[in-house]
Coordinates of C-alpha atoms in Angstrom, one line a residue:
M1 CA 94.2 107.3 90.6
N2 CA 96.5 105.6 92.9
G3 CA 96.4 107.2 96.0
I4 CA 99.6 107.4 97.1
G5 CA 100.1 109.2 100.5
M6 CA 102.4 112.1 100.2
E7 CA 103.8 111.7 103.6
N8 CA 104.7 108.2 102.6
D9 CA 106.1 109.3 99.2
R10 CA 109.5 108.5 99.2
L11 CA 109.9 110.4 96.0
L12 CA 109.2 113.5 98.1
E13 CA 111.9 112.2 100.7
R14 CA 114.1 111.9 97.7
F15 CA 113.8 115.4 96.5
A16 CA 114.3 117.0 100.5
A17 CA 117.2 115.2 101.1
F18 CA 118.6 116.5 97.6
H19 CA 116.9 119.8 98.8
R20 CA 119.1 119.4 102.0
R21 CA 122.5 118.3 100.2
T22 CA 121.9 121.8 97.5
E23 CA 123.1 124.0 100.2
N24 CA 126.0 122.6 101.1
S25 CA 128.2 124.5 99.1
V26 CA 131.1 123.0 99.6
E27 CA 130.3 119.3 97.8
I28 CA 128.2 121.4 95.3
A29 CA 131.5 122.9 94.6
A30 CA 133.6 119.5 94.6
A31 CA 130.8 118.2 92.3
R32 CA 131.5 120.6 89.9
D33 CA 134.8 120.4 90.0
L34 CA 134.7 116.7 89.2
V35 CA 132.3 117.2 86.5
T36 CA 134.8 119.5 85.0
G37 CA 137.6 117.3 85.3
I38 CA 135.8 114.1 83.6
W39 CA 134.4 116.0 80.7
R40 CA 137.8 118.7 80.3
H41 CA 138.0 117.8 76.6
P42 CA 137.2 116.9 73.4
R43 CA 136.8 113.4 72.8
D44 CA 138.0 112.1 69.5
A45 CA 137.8 108.0 69.2
A46 CA 140.0 108.1 66.5
V47 CA 142.7 110.0 68.4
A48 CA 141.8 107.4 71.9
F49 CA 142.3 104.7 69.2
R50 CA 146.0 106.4 68.5
Y51 CA 147.0 107.1 72.1
H52 CA 146.6 102.6 72.8
R53 CA 148.6 101.8 69.7
D54 CA 151.0 104.1 70.5
T55 CA 151.7 103.7 74.2
L56 CA 149.7 100.9 75.2
P57 CA 152.5 98.5 76.8
S58 CA 153.2 94.6 75.9
G59 CA 151.0 92.0 76.8
R60 CA 147.0 90.5 77.4
Y61 CA 144.3 92.5 78.0
W62 CA 140.3 92.7 77.8
I63 CA 138.2 95.3 76.5
A64 CA 135.2 96.8 78.5
G65 CA 132.5 97.3 75.8
A66 CA 130.7 94.4 73.8
G67 CA 130.0 96.9 71.5
L68 CA 131.1 99.2 67.9
Q69 CA 133.1 101.0 70.3
G70 CA 135.3 97.8 71.2
I71 CA 135.7 96.3 68.3
D72 CA 136.7 99.6 66.6
L73 CA 139.9 99.9 69.2
V74 CA 140.0 96.1 68.9
R75 CA 141.0 96.9 64.8
A76 CA 143.1 99.8 66.0
L77 CA 145.0 97.5 68.2
E78 CA 145.8 94.4 65.6
V79 CA 149.0 96.3 63.8
R80 CA 150.9 95.5 67.8
T81 CA 151.5 91.9 67.2
D82 CA 153.2 92.1 71.1
I83 CA 149.3 92.5 71.7
G84 CA 146.7 90.1 72.5
I85 CA 143.3 91.1 72.8
L86 CA 141.7 88.3 75.2
G87 CA 138.0 88.9 74.3
F88 CA 135.3 91.6 75.7
V89 CA 134.4 92.8 79.4
D90 CA 130.5 93.7 79.7
R91 CA 128.2 94.0 82.1
K92 CA 125.7 91.7 80.6
A93 CA 127.6 89.5 79.2
H94 CA 124.8 86.9 80.3
L95 CA 123.4 88.2 76.6
Y96 CA 125.8 87.3 74.4
D97 CA 127.2 84.3 72.9
G98 CA 130.9 86.2 72.2
Y99 CA 130.8 88.8 70.2
C100 CA 132.8 89.2 66.9
G101 CA 134.5 86.1 67.8
L102 CA 135.6 86.9 70.5
P103 CA 134.7 85.9 74.1
V104 CA 132.9 88.3 76.3
V105 CA 132.5 88.0 80.0
P106 CA 131.7 90.0 83.2
A107 CA 134.1 91.8 85.3
D108 CA 134.5 88.9 87.4
K109 CA 135.7 86.7 85.9
A110 CA 137.8 88.5 82.8
A111 CA 141.0 87.1 84.5
G112 CA 144.7 87.5 83.3
G113 CA 145.2 90.4 82.0
R114 CA 143.9 94.3 82.4
I115 CA 141.0 95.9 81.3
I116 CA 141.2 98.8 78.5
V117 CA 138.3 101.3 79.0
A118 CA 137.3 103.5 76.5
N119 CA 134.1 104.6 75.4
R120 CA 133.8 108.4 74.3
V121 CA 130.4 109.0 76.7
W122 CA 130.5 105.8 79.7
E123 CA 134.2 105.7 80.8
Q124 CA 133.7 107.1 83.5
D125 CA 130.5 104.9 84.4
I126 CA 132.4 102.3 83.6
L127 CA 135.6 102.7 85.7
D128 CA 133.1 103.8 88.8
D129 CA 131.6 100.2 88.1
M130 CA 134.4 97.9 87.6
I131 CA 136.0 99.7 90.9
G132 CA 132.8 98.9 93.2
S133 CA 132.9 95.2 91.8
G134 CA 136.3 95.0 93.1
I135 CA 138.9 95.4 90.1
T136 CA 141.8 97.2 91.1
E137 CA 142.9 100.1 89.7
D138 CA 146.5 99.1 88.7
R139 CA 144.1 96.7 86.5
L140 CA 142.1 99.1 84.6
V141 CA 143.4 101.2 81.4
P142 CA 141.2 104.5 81.1
T143 CA 141.3 106.6 78.1
Y144 CA 139.4 109.8 77.9
T145 CA 140.1 110.6 81.9
A146 CA 144.2 109.0 81.8
A147 CA 146.0 112.6 82.5
A148 CA 148.3 111.3 80.0
F149 CA 145.3 111.1 77.2
D150 CA 145.5 115.4 77.9
A151 CA 148.2 116.4 76.0
L152 CA 146.8 113.8 72.9
A153 CA 143.4 116.2 72.9
P154 CA 142.5 118.0 70.7
S155 CA 143.2 121.7 71.5
D156 CA 141.3 124.4 72.1
P157 CA 140.0 127.5 72.3
V158 CA 138.0 126.9 69.0
D159 CA 138.3 128.2 65.7
L160 CA 135.3 129.8 65.1
P161 CA 133.7 132.6 62.8
D162 CA 133.1 135.8 64.0
L163 CA 129.9 135.2 66.8
Q164 CA 129.7 138.7 67.8
S165 CA 126.2 139.0 67.0
I166 CA 125.3 135.9 69.4
R167 CA 123.1 136.7 72.8
T168 CA 121.8 132.9 72.9
L169 CA 123.9 129.4 73.8
I170 CA 121.6 126.6 73.1
I171 CA 123.3 123.3 74.7
R172 CA 121.9 120.4 74.0
D173 CA 122.8 116.8 73.1
T174 CA 121.2 116.0 69.3
S175 CA 119.3 118.0 66.8
Q176 CA 116.6 115.6 67.7
V177 CA 116.9 115.4 71.8
S178 CA 114.9 118.1 73.8
L179 CA 111.8 119.2 74.4
I180 CA 111.1 122.0 72.3
P181 CA 111.9 121.7 68.8
E182 CA 114.7 123.6 66.9
A183 CA 112.1 124.6 64.4
T184 CA 109.9 126.0 67.5
L185 CA 112.7 127.3 69.5
R186 CA 113.8 129.8 66.4
H187 CA 110.7 132.0 67.1
V188 CA 112.1 132.6 70.6
F189 CA 115.7 132.6 69.9
P190 CA 115.8 134.2 66.2
T191 CA 118.7 132.1 64.4
D192 CA 121.6 134.6 63.8
E193 CA 121.2 135.9 67.3
A194 CA 122.1 132.0 68.6
L195 CA 124.6 129.4 68.2
V196 CA 123.7 125.6 68.7
V197 CA 126.3 123.7 69.9
Y198 CA 125.8 119.5 70.2
T199 CA 127.0 117.4 73.0
S200 CA 127.6 114.8 70.7
S201 CA 127.2 111.6 72.3
H202 CA 125.8 111.0 69.2
P203 CA 129.2 112.1 66.6
A204 CA 126.5 111.7 63.1
E205 CA 123.9 113.8 64.3
T206 CA 122.9 116.3 61.0
P207 CA 123.3 119.8 61.7
S208 CA 120.8 121.6 62.9
P209 CA 118.6 123.0 60.5
W210 CA 118.4 125.9 61.5
Y211 CA 120.9 127.6 63.4
R212 CA 124.9 128.0 63.7
S213 CA 125.9 125.0 65.2
H214 CA 129.0 123.9 66.4
D215 CA 130.5 120.4 67.7
A216 CA 132.0 120.2 71.7
A217 CA 132.5 117.0 71.4
L218 CA 132.1 115.8 74.8
S219 CA 133.8 118.9 76.4
V220 CA 132.5 121.0 78.9
T221 CA 135.5 122.8 78.9
R222 CA 135.1 123.4 75.5
V223 CA 131.6 124.8 75.9
L224 CA 132.5 126.7 79.0
R225 CA 135.7 129.0 76.7
L226 CA 132.3 129.5 73.9
I227 CA 130.5 130.9 77.1
H228 CA 133.8 133.0 78.0
R229 CA 134.4 134.1 74.7
L230 CA 130.6 134.9 73.5
Q231 CA 129.3 136.6 76.5
P232 CA 126.7 135.4 75.8
Q233 CA 122.6 137.0 77.5
T234 CA 121.1 133.4 77.8
V235 CA 122.7 130.2 78.1
V236 CA 120.0 127.2 77.6
L237 CA 121.2 123.0 78.4
A238 CA 118.4 121.0 76.4
T239 CA 120.0 117.4 77.7
M240 CA 119.9 113.7 77.8
P241 CA 119.7 112.2 81.8
H242 CA 122.7 111.6 82.4
F243 CA 124.0 115.1 80.9
N244 CA 122.4 116.7 83.5
D245 CA 125.5 117.3 85.9
W246 CA 126.3 119.9 82.9
V247 CA 124.1 122.1 85.1
L248 CA 126.8 122.2 87.9
P249 CA 129.3 124.0 86.2
L250 CA 127.1 125.8 83.9
C251 CA 124.5 127.7 86.3
P252 CA 127.2 128.0 88.9
P253 CA 126.2 130.5 91.3
D254 CA 128.2 133.7 90.2
R255 CA 127.6 133.9 86.3
T256 CA 127.3 136.8 84.6
W257 CA 124.3 135.1 82.2
R258 CA 120.4 133.7 82.3
F259 CA 120.9 129.8 82.9
V260 CA 117.5 128.1 81.4
F261 CA 117.5 124.1 81.6
E262 CA 115.1 122.0 79.9
P263 CA 116.0 118.2 80.6
N264 CA 114.8 115.8 78.2
D265 CA 113.8 113.4 81.0
M266 CA 114.7 113.8 85.2
T267 CA 116.8 111.6 87.0
L268 CA 114.9 112.3 89.4
V269 CA 112.0 111.4 89.4
Y270 CA 113.7 107.5 88.1
G271 CA 113.7 104.6 89.9
D272 CA 117.1 102.7 90.2
T273 CA 116.1 100.6 87.8
L274 CA 117.3 103.6 84.8
R275 CA 120.8 101.5 85.6
E276 CA 119.1 98.3 83.6
L277 CA 118.9 100.6 80.3
V278 CA 121.6 102.7 80.0
P279 CA 125.1 102.0 82.2
I280 CA 125.0 104.9 84.2
S281 CA 126.9 103.9 88.0
P282 CA 125.2 104.8 91.4
R283 CA 128.1 108.0 91.9
H284 CA 126.8 109.4 88.5
L285 CA 122.9 109.1 89.3
D286 CA 123.5 110.6 92.8
R287 CA 125.4 113.4 91.0
C288 CA 122.8 114.1 88.1
R289 CA 120.2 114.3 90.4
L290 CA 121.8 116.2 93.2
A291 CA 122.3 118.7 89.6
E292 CA 118.6 118.7 89.0
T293 CA 117.8 119.2 92.3
W294 CA 120.0 122.6 92.6
A295 CA 118.9 123.3 89.1
L296 CA 115.3 123.5 90.1
R297 CA 116.2 125.8 92.7
H298 CA 119.1 128.2 91.3
A299 CA 118.0 128.5 87.4
D300 CA 116.3 131.1 86.2
M301 CA 114.0 129.5 84.3
T302 CA 113.2 124.9 84.0
V303 CA 111.0 124.0 81.5
T304 CA 109.9 120.1 82.3
N305 CA 107.5 117.3 80.9
C306 CA 106.1 116.9 84.4
Q307 CA 102.9 118.0 85.6
G308 CA 99.7 117.5 88.0
P309 CA 99.6 117.7 92.1
H310 CA 102.3 115.8 92.7
W311 CA 104.3 117.2 91.3
D312 CA 103.9 120.9 92.0
T313 CA 104.1 119.1 95.4
L314 CA 107.8 117.8 95.1
L315 CA 108.6 121.3 93.5
T316 CA 107.7 123.0 96.8
A317 CA 109.7 120.0 98.5
V318 CA 113.0 121.8 96.7
H319 CA 111.8 125.4 97.1
G320 CA 111.5 125.2 93.0
R321 CA 109.9 126.1 90.0
A322 CA 109.2 125.0 86.6
H323 CA 107.5 125.9 83.6
P324 CA 105.5 122.7 80.9
F325 CA 106.4 122.1 77.7
F326 CA 104.6 119.1 75.9
S327 CA 106.7 117.6 73.2
G328 CA 105.9 115.7 70.5
P329 CA 104.5 116.9 67.0
E330 CA 103.5 120.9 67.2
F331 CA 100.4 121.6 68.6
A332 CA 98.9 123.4 65.4
D333 CA 95.3 123.1 65.2
S334 CA 94.0 119.5 63.9
D335 CA 91.2 117.5 63.1
P336 CA 89.7 114.5 64.6
P337 CA 90.4 111.6 62.8
S338 CA 87.9 110.3 60.4
A339 CA 85.5 107.7 59.8
P340 CA 85.4 107.5 64.4
G341 CA 83.9 104.2 65.2
R342 CA 84.4 102.5 61.3
A343 CA 85.0 98.9 61.8
P344 CA 87.9 97.4 62.0
L345 CA 88.6 99.6 65.3
R346 CA 91.7 100.4 64.7
I347 CA 94.8 100.8 68.0
L348 CA 98.0 102.5 67.2
Y349 CA 100.6 102.1 68.9
A350 CA 103.9 104.7 68.0
G351 CA 106.2 104.3 70.4
G352 CA 109.7 102.9 71.2
I353 CA 110.1 98.9 72.0
P354 CA 113.5 98.3 73.0
Q355 CA 114.8 94.8 73.3
N356 CA 113.7 91.5 74.8
Y357 CA 116.1 91.8 77.3
L358 CA 116.2 95.6 78.2
R359 CA 112.0 95.1 77.9
A360 CA 112.5 92.2 81.3
A361 CA 114.6 94.6 82.8
W362 CA 112.2 97.5 82.9
E363 CA 109.4 96.3 84.8
T364 CA 106.6 98.6 84.6
D365 CA 106.5 99.1 80.8
Y366 CA 105.8 96.9 78.3
R367 CA 104.1 94.5 79.4
F368 CA 100.9 95.2 77.0
L369 CA 102.3 93.4 74.4
P370 CA 100.4 90.1 75.2
L371 CA 96.9 92.3 75.6
L372 CA 97.7 94.2 72.7
A373 CA 98.4 90.2 70.8
A374 CA 95.2 88.9 72.7
L375 CA 93.5 91.6 70.7
A376 CA 94.9 91.3 67.4
L377 CA 93.2 87.9 67.8
R378 CA 89.6 88.9 68.0
D379 CA 87.0 90.0 64.8
G380 CA 86.2 93.5 64.8
I381 CA 89.9 94.8 66.0
A382 CA 93.7 95.6 63.7
V383 CA 97.1 96.5 65.9
D384 CA 99.4 98.3 64.5
I385 CA 103.0 98.6 66.1
F386 CA 105.7 101.5 65.0
N387 CA 108.7 100.7 67.3
A388 CA 110.8 104.2 67.0
Y389 CA 113.5 102.5 68.5
H390 CA 113.8 99.8 65.4
T391 CA 114.9 102.3 63.0
Q392 CA 116.4 100.0 60.6
P393 CA 116.7 96.1 58.4
A394 CA 119.5 95.6 59.8
H395 CA 117.6 95.4 62.9
D396 CA 115.4 92.7 61.9
A397 CA 116.9 90.0 64.1
C398 CA 116.5 91.7 67.2
Y399 CA 113.0 92.8 67.8
A400 CA 112.0 89.3 65.4
D401 CA 109.8 87.9 68.7
L402 CA 107.6 90.8 68.4
M403 CA 107.3 90.2 64.3
A404 CA 105.6 87.2 65.2
L405 CA 102.6 88.2 67.6
A406 CA 100.2 86.6 67.4
G407 CA 100.7 84.3 64.7
G408 CA 101.5 87.4 62.9
R409 CA 98.0 89.0 63.4
L410 CA 99.5 92.0 64.9
G411 CA 100.6 94.6 62.7
Y412 CA 104.5 95.2 63.3
F413 CA 106.9 97.4 61.5
R414 CA 109.7 99.9 62.3
A415 CA 109.6 103.4 62.5
R416 CA 108.0 105.8 60.9
P417 CA 107.0 109.8 61.2
F418 CA 104.0 110.5 62.9
S419 CA 102.9 112.2 60.3
E420 CA 103.4 109.6 57.6
I421 CA 101.5 106.7 60.6
L422 CA 98.4 109.0 60.3
Q423 CA 98.3 109.8 56.4
A424 CA 99.0 105.6 55.9
S425 CA 95.8 104.6 58.0
H426 CA 92.8 105.5 60.2
Y427 CA 93.3 105.1 63.9
D428 CA 90.6 105.1 66.9
F429 CA 93.1 105.4 69.4
G430 CA 96.3 105.5 70.8
W431 CA 97.4 102.8 73.3
L432 CA 99.7 103.9 76.5
H433 CA 98.1 101.2 78.8
R434 CA 101.2 99.3 80.1
G435 CA 99.6 95.8 80.6
D436 CA 99.7 93.7 83.4
I437 CA 102.8 96.1 85.5
P438 CA 103.2 95.1 89.4
R439 CA 102.1 98.7 91.3
R440 CA 104.5 100.6 92.9
Q441 CA 105.5 104.3 94.3
P442 CA 107.1 106.7 92.3
G443 CA 111.1 107.2 92.8
E444 CA 110.5 103.6 93.8
A445 CA 113.0 100.3 92.2
G446 CA 111.2 99.1 89.4
A447 CA 109.6 102.6 88.8
G448 CA 109.8 104.4 85.5
N449 CA 109.5 108.8 85.3
D450 CA 105.3 108.5 83.9
V451 CA 104.0 109.1 86.8
L452 CA 105.0 112.5 86.5
V453 CA 105.7 113.1 82.8
L454 CA 103.3 114.0 79.6
N455 CA 105.1 111.2 78.0
K456 CA 106.0 112.4 73.9
R457 CA 103.7 108.7 72.9
F458 CA 101.0 110.7 75.0
T459 CA 101.3 114.0 73.2
A460 CA 101.7 112.8 69.8
Y461 CA 98.5 111.3 70.2
A462 CA 96.5 114.1 71.6
A463 CA 98.0 116.6 68.7
A464 CA 96.6 114.3 66.5
S465 CA 93.3 114.2 68.4
L466 CA 93.0 110.6 68.5
P467 CA 91.7 109.2 71.9
I468 CA 94.0 107.3 74.0
V469 CA 93.8 104.0 75.9
I470 CA 96.2 104.6 78.9
D471 CA 95.9 102.8 82.9
D472 CA 95.8 104.8 86.1
Q473 CA 98.9 104.4 87.2
L474 CA 99.7 107.1 84.7
D475 CA 98.3 109.1 87.0
A476 CA 99.4 112.8 85.4
M477 CA 98.8 111.3 81.9
A478 CA 96.0 109.3 83.1
E479 CA 94.2 112.6 85.2
L480 CA 93.8 114.5 82.2
V481 CA 92.4 111.8 80.1
E482 CA 89.6 111.5 82.5
R483 CA 89.3 115.7 83.4
F484 CA 88.5 115.9 79.4
G485 CA 87.4 112.6 78.2
A486 CA 89.7 112.0 76.3
G487 CA 89.8 108.4 76.1
L488 CA 89.7 104.8 78.2
V489 CA 91.3 105.2 81.9
L490 CA 91.6 100.8 82.5
P491 CA 93.1 99.8 85.9
A492 CA 96.5 98.7 85.6
G493 CA 97.4 94.5 86.1
P494 CA 96.2 91.7 84.4
L495 CA 93.0 92.4 81.8
D496 CA 90.8 90.3 80.1
A497 CA 91.4 91.1 76.2
G498 CA 87.4 90.2 76.0
D499 CA 86.6 93.2 78.6
V500 CA 88.8 95.2 77.1
A501 CA 87.3 95.1 73.3
R502 CA 84.1 95.4 75.2
R503 CA 85.0 99.1 75.9
L504 CA 86.2 99.7 73.1
Q505 CA 84.1 99.1 70.9
A506 CA 81.0 100.6 73.4
A507 CA 83.0 104.0 73.7
D508 CA 81.3 107.0 72.2
P509 CA 83.4 107.8 69.3
A510 CA 81.7 111.6 69.0
A511 CA 82.3 112.1 73.0
L512 CA 85.7 111.0 72.6
S513 CA 87.0 112.9 69.5
S514 CA 85.4 116.1 71.7
G515 CA 87.8 115.3 74.4
V516 CA 90.4 115.0 72.9
R517 CA 89.8 118.3 71.1
R518 CA 89.7 119.7 74.3
L519 CA 92.9 117.7 75.7
H520 CA 94.6 119.1 72.5
A521 CA 93.9 122.5 73.2
H522 CA 94.8 122.6 77.0
L523 CA 98.5 121.3 75.7
A524 CA 98.5 123.4 73.2
S525 CA 97.9 126.5 75.4
A526 CA 100.4 125.5 78.6
N527 CA 103.5 125.0 75.4
A528 CA 102.2 128.5 74.1
N529 CA 102.0 130.0 77.9
T530 CA 105.5 128.5 78.5
L531 CA 107.1 129.6 74.9
A532 CA 105.6 133.4 75.7
S533 CA 107.2 133.1 79.3
L534 CA 110.5 132.2 77.9
R535 CA 110.5 134.9 75.3
I536 CA 109.9 137.6 78.0
F537 CA 112.2 136.0 80.1
T538 CA 115.1 135.8 77.8
H539 CA 114.7 138.8 75.9
G540 CA 114.9 141.1 79.5
G541 CA 110.7 141.3 80.3

């Protein structure tokens, strides 16, 4: 492993600093009120467009964000002949050559008009960043956070059928975003005793196949009113990182319900490079980290996908506690891959690869592509990539560079369910080595969360009993691969494709198969223990 000294660990310092801040009740109360204020009413895009169409003063305007929400607003304002749209303001303006026939500029180049900010998820972040970059508030036209919008927002309390039997409220971003799948969770929380409430940052999400469900429409207030009405015994918050600050209003110190925090990822363990991937503002990022620290100390139970001695030390720094759960395919009994070691040797990468401009920003990931391309050119080795982010043919142009890797010798495919990938072809290794990456400390600028986290690629490979190729900087995962003999741990940094090929071809398939099955059993046991603890905890044990 990388031998990071704990006394010099920036991440440990961050945890300790946020721990001290959680002891400031005034700061915690202020942050709680701020979160509730930002997300005070349901957010309906149709209502927002009508609001601007009916109330916007005559003049010229820029639209914040070159995307679908922005162009929909442009179209909604076409009936207003007294309004001129100058173009889009976007923090990634340098990546655009216009958008839908309109120019795209950075905030400091948006001259000659006011700027409308109308984003269901990121509005407050965009406002914070623009003000921070020197745009005066009088030039900004907010939408969902504007006081004038309050009167138009959908009314509460929500109209729901009889829910007297509800003992558990499960709050999550979508049915696909959580550590513990709903198919598993239903064995802990009976379906007739629980209600799933989606925050609905993705409004087209299919309702739960297991539970009665409700759309909170991005309103903390709506969730709080549901809690007040239903008086549940347990509230579970399963969130994406940018909603982790919802912990603060949903886990107050005077609550009457048990609170379970199940973050899909934690901003505490990310470097600030997270801002390159999502438009989270520094204030919002700080608030999410504060909320996560609060939850580690004050939630009745926290479930994470972090593991290892480094993580244990971090928990000690905040006097926190957490139970592990490793998501991916269900950890049922799994047969080893068939015909191990047969020619050609086949390598699988089944994870998300973003578009090129995001790959460049995220410095500790996605540098494995040249190495995989070089391996694909060698005789006796085949490489397949199934990109979880490439979900439909309409996105093909965004990933044209990936399709052309290794002159087409490397197999590149759109996303498919992992079970279908394994049914269609045999593989000898699942790939997790990140290639020629800079060596960084966890929590440092440019660092991701993989030093502490067992990610879904890792757990999917293990669940399929597929030996794993991984780099030695992925501390928690590499330690498990090494401990169980479940694959190959290679050094991070530039590697010679010939040397890697020889290592792969010289590996003992039977020994690797046995090792990865031991890893599979270890993860399955950890999951079973956490589910048992959750069941005992929530049912009064």
